[in-house]
Short mmCIF file of C-alpha atoms in Angstrom, two decimals:
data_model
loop_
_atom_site.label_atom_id
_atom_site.label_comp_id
_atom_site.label_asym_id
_atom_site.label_seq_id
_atom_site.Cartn_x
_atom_site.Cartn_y
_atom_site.Cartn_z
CA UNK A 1 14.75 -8.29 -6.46
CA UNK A 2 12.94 -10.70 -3.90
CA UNK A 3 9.32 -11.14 -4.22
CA UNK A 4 6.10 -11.92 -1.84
CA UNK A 5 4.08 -14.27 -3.85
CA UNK A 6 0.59 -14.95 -3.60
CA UNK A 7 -1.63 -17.61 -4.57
CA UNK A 8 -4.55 -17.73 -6.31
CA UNK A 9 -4.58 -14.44 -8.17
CA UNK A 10 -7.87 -15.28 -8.76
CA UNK A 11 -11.17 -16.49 -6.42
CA UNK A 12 -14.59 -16.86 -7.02
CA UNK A 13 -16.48 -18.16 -4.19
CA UNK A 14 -20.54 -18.19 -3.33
CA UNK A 15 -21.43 -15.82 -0.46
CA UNK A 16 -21.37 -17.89 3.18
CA UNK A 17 -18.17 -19.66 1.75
CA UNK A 18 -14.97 -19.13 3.40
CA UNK A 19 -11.77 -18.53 1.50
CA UNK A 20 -8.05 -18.55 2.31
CA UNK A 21 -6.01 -17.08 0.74
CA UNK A 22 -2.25 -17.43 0.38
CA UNK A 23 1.40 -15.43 0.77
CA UNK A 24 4.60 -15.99 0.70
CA UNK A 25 6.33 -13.38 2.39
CA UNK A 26 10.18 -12.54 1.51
CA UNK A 27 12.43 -14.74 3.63
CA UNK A 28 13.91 -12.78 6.06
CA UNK A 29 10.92 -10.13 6.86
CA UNK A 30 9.35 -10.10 9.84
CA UNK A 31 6.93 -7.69 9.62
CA UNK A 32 3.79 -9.39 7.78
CA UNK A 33 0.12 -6.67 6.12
CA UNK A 34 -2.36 -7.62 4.54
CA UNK A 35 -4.55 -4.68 2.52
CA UNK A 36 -7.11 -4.71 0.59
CA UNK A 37 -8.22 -2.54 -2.56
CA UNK A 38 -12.01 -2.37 -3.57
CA UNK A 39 -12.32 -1.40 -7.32
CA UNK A 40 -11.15 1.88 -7.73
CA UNK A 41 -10.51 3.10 -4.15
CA UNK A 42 -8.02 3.65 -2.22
CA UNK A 43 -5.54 0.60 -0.55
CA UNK A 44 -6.83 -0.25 2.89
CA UNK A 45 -5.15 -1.75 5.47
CA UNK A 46 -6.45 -4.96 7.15
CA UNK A 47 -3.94 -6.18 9.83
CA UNK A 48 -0.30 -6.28 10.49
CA UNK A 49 1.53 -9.55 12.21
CA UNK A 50 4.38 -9.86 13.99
CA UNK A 51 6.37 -12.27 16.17
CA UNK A 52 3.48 -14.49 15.47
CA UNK A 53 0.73 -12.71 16.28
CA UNK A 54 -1.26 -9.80 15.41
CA UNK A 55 0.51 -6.51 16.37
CA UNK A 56 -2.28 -4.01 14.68
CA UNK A 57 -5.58 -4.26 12.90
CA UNK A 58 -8.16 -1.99 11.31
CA UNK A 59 -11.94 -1.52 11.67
CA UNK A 60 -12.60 -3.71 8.77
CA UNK A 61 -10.20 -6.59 10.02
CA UNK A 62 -13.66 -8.25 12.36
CA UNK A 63 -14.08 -12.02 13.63
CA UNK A 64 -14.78 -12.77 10.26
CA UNK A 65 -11.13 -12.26 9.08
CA UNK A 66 -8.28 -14.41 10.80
CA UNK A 67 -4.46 -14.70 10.09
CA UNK A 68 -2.19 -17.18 10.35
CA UNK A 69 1.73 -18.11 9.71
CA UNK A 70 1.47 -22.08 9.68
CA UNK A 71 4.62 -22.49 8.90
CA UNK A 72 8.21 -20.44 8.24
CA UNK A 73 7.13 -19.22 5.13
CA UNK A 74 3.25 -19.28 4.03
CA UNK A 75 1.34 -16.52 5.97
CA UNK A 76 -2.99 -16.61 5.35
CA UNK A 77 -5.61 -14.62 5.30
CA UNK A 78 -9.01 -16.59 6.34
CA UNK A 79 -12.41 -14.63 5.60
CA UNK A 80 -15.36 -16.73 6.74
CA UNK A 81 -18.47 -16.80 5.92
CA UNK A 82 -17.83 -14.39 2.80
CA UNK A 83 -20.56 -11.50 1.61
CA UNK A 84 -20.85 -9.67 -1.08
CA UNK A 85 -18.91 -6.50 0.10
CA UNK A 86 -16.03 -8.53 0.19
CA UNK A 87 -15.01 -9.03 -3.37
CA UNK A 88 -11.71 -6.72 -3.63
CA UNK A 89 -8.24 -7.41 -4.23
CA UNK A 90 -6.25 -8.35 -1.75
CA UNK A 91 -2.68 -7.88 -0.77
CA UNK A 92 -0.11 -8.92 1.40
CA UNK A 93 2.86 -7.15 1.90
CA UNK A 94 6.11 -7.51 3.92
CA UNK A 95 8.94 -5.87 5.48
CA UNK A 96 12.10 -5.40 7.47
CA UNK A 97 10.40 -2.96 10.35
CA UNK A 98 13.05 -0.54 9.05
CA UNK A 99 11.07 3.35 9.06
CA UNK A 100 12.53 4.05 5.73
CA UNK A 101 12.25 0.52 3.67
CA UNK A 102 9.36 0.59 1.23
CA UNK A 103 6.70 -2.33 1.41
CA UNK A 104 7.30 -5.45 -0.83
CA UNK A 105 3.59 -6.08 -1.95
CA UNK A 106 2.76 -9.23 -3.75
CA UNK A 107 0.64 -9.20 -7.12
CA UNK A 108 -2.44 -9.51 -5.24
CA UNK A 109 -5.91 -11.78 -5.18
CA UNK A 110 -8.53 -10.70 -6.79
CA UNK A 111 -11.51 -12.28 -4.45
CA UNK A 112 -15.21 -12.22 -6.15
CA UNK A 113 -17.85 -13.31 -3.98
CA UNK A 114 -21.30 -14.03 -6.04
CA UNK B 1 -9.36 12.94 9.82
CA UNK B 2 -7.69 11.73 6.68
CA UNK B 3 -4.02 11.31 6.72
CA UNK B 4 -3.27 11.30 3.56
CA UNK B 5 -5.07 13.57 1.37
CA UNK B 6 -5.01 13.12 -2.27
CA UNK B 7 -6.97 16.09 -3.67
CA UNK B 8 -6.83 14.89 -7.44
CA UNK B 9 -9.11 12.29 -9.03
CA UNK B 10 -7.44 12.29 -12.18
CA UNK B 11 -4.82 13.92 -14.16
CA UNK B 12 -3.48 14.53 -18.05
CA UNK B 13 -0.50 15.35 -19.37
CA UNK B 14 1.10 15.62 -22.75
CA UNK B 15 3.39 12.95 -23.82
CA UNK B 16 7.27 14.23 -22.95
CA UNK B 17 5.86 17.02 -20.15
CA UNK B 18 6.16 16.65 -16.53
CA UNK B 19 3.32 16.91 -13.88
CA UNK B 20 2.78 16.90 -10.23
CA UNK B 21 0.95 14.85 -8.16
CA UNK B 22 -0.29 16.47 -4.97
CA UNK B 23 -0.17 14.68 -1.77
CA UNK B 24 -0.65 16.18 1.70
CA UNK B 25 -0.64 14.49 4.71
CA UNK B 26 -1.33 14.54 8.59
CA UNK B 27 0.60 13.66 11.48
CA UNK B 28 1.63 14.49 15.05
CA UNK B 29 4.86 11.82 15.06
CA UNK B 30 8.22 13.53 14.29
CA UNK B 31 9.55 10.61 12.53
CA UNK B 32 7.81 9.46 9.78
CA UNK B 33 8.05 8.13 6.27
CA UNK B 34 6.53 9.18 2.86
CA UNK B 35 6.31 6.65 -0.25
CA UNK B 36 4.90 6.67 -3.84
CA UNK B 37 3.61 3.57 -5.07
CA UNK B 38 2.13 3.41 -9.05
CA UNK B 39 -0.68 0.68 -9.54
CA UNK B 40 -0.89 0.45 -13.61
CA UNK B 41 -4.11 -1.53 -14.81
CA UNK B 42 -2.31 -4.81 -13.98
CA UNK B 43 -3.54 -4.17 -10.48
CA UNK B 44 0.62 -4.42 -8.95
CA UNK B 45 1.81 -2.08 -6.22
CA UNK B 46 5.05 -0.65 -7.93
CA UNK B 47 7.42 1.09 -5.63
CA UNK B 48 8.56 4.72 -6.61
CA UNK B 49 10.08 6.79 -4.26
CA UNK B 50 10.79 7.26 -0.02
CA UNK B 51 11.19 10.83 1.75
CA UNK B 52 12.09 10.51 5.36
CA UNK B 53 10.72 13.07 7.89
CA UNK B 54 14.23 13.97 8.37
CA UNK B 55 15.76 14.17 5.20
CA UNK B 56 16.80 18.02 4.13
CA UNK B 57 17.18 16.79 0.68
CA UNK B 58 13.72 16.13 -1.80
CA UNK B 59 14.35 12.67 -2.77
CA UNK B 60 15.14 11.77 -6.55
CA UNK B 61 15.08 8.76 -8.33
CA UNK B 62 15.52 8.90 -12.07
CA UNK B 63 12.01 10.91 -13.38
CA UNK B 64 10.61 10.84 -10.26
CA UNK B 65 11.43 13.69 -7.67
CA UNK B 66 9.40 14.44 -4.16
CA UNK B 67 8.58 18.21 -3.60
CA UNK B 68 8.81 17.91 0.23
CA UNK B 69 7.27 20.79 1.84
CA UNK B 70 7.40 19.68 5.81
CA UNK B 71 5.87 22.68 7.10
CA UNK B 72 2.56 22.46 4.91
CA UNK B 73 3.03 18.82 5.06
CA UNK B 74 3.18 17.79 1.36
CA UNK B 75 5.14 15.47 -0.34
CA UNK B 76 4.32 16.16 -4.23
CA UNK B 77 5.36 14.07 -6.74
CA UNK B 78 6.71 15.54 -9.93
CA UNK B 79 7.07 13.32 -13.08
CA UNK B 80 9.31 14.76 -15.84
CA UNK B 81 9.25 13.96 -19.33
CA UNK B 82 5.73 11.84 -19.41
CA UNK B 83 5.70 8.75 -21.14
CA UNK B 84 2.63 6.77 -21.87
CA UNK B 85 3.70 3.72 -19.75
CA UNK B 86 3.27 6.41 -16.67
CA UNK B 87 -0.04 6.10 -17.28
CA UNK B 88 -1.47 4.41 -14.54
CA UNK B 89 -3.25 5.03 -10.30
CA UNK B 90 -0.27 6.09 -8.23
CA UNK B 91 -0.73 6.49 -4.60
CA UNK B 92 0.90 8.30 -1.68
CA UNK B 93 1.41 6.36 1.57
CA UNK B 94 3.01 7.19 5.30
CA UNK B 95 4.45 5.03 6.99
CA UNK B 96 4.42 6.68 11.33
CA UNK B 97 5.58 6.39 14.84
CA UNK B 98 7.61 2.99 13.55
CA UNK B 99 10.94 2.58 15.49
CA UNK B 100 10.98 5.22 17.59
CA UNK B 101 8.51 3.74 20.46
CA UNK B 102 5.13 3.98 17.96
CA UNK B 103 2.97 1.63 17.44
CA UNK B 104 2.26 1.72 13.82
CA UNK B 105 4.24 -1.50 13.16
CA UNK B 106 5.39 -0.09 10.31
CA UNK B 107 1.84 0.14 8.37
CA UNK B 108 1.85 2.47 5.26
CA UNK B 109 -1.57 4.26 5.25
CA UNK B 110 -2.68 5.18 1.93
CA UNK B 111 -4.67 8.24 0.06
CA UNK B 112 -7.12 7.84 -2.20
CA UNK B 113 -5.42 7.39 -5.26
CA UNK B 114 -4.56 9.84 -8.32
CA UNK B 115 -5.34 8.10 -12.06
CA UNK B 116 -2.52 9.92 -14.47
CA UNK B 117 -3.48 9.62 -18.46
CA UNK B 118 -0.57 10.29 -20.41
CA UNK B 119 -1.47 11.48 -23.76
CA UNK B 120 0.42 11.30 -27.03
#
């Protein structure tokens, strides 16, 4: 079964420090998520990108987050200027845009900001 | 209001029994979506099972059925004959309004979790 892949699966970072962090999304999605899970709670949902650009993003998802498809394959999450509260993993998902298709969701980053 | 409610913290079950996970959820859209995912301690997002708004039929897939209840607007999730690598977080997520002029983008929106502890 095709995978999204993300890189690192770990990061430790000093608060103030900005992070990226990485996804490879399966090939021929176009629909792009990322979500993000705080230790023991629920999966939250951060921002969803489309035709190059953002088509949908939550209350959490402020000027301190930004996303980004460089290229035709890696798509990034940016958080700048990290705090505390932001240590959580992190997922990216993709998919087709079909109602019924699940969500392929990468392994996940597990961000720690000290 | 929450979406998707997920009114159990945790649950046990013997080894070889099945159990139900409740999930209930809100909505106005007529089309919608409703997926299990299992997180084990690894931390993955494991696909389980999809019931579609429109489907008559609860959706089955191996040990894993969905009690779909439209009209109280649950989708349950029954797990028969427990094994111990069930045990594990397993969500419920909706995915709304996608495809049919909504705006959703086809974002699943997640409860708060259930942990299952499968016991010998």
């Amino acid at each position: 079964e095709p995978e999204v892949t993300q890189t690192p699966s770990h990061q430790v970072t000093q608060m103030g420090q900005e992070v990226i962090l990485r996804c490879v999304p399966i090939s021929n999605h176009l629909y792009f998520y990322w979500y993000r899970q705080i230790l023991g709670q629920k999966v939250e949902f951060l921002v969803s990108f489309y035709n190059n650009e953002i088509s949908e993003k939550s209350e959490i998802f402020d000027d301190q987050f930004s996303v980004e498809r460089p290229d035709g394959s890696n798509f990034t999450l940016k958080i700048r200027s990290t705090k505390l509260e932001d240590s959580a993993m992190y997922f990216c998902a993709s998919g087709s845009g079909s109602l019924n298709e699940k969500l392929f969701f990468g392994s996940g980053t597990q961000l720690s900001v000290l | 209001a929450q979406k998707i409610t997920q009114t159990q913290p945790g649950m046990f079950v013997q080894e070889k029994e099945a159990v139900t996970l409740d999930c209930t959820y809100d909505t106005s859209d007529q089309s919608y979506g409703l997926f299990w995912y299992k997180q084990p301690s690894s931390g993955e997002m494991i696909f389980l099972i999809y019931q579609g708004s429109y489907d008559e039929q609860n959706a089955t897939e191996g040990r894993y059925s969905l009690n779909f209840q439209k009209a109280r607007k649950s989708a349950n999730l029954v797990i028969s004959a427990s094994q111990l690598g069930d045990s594990a977080m397993y969500f419920c997520a909706m995915r709304e309004g996608f495809g049919a002029g909504g705006t959703s983008y086809g974002k699943l929106t997640f409860g708060q979790g259930t942990i299952l502890t499968v016991h010998p």
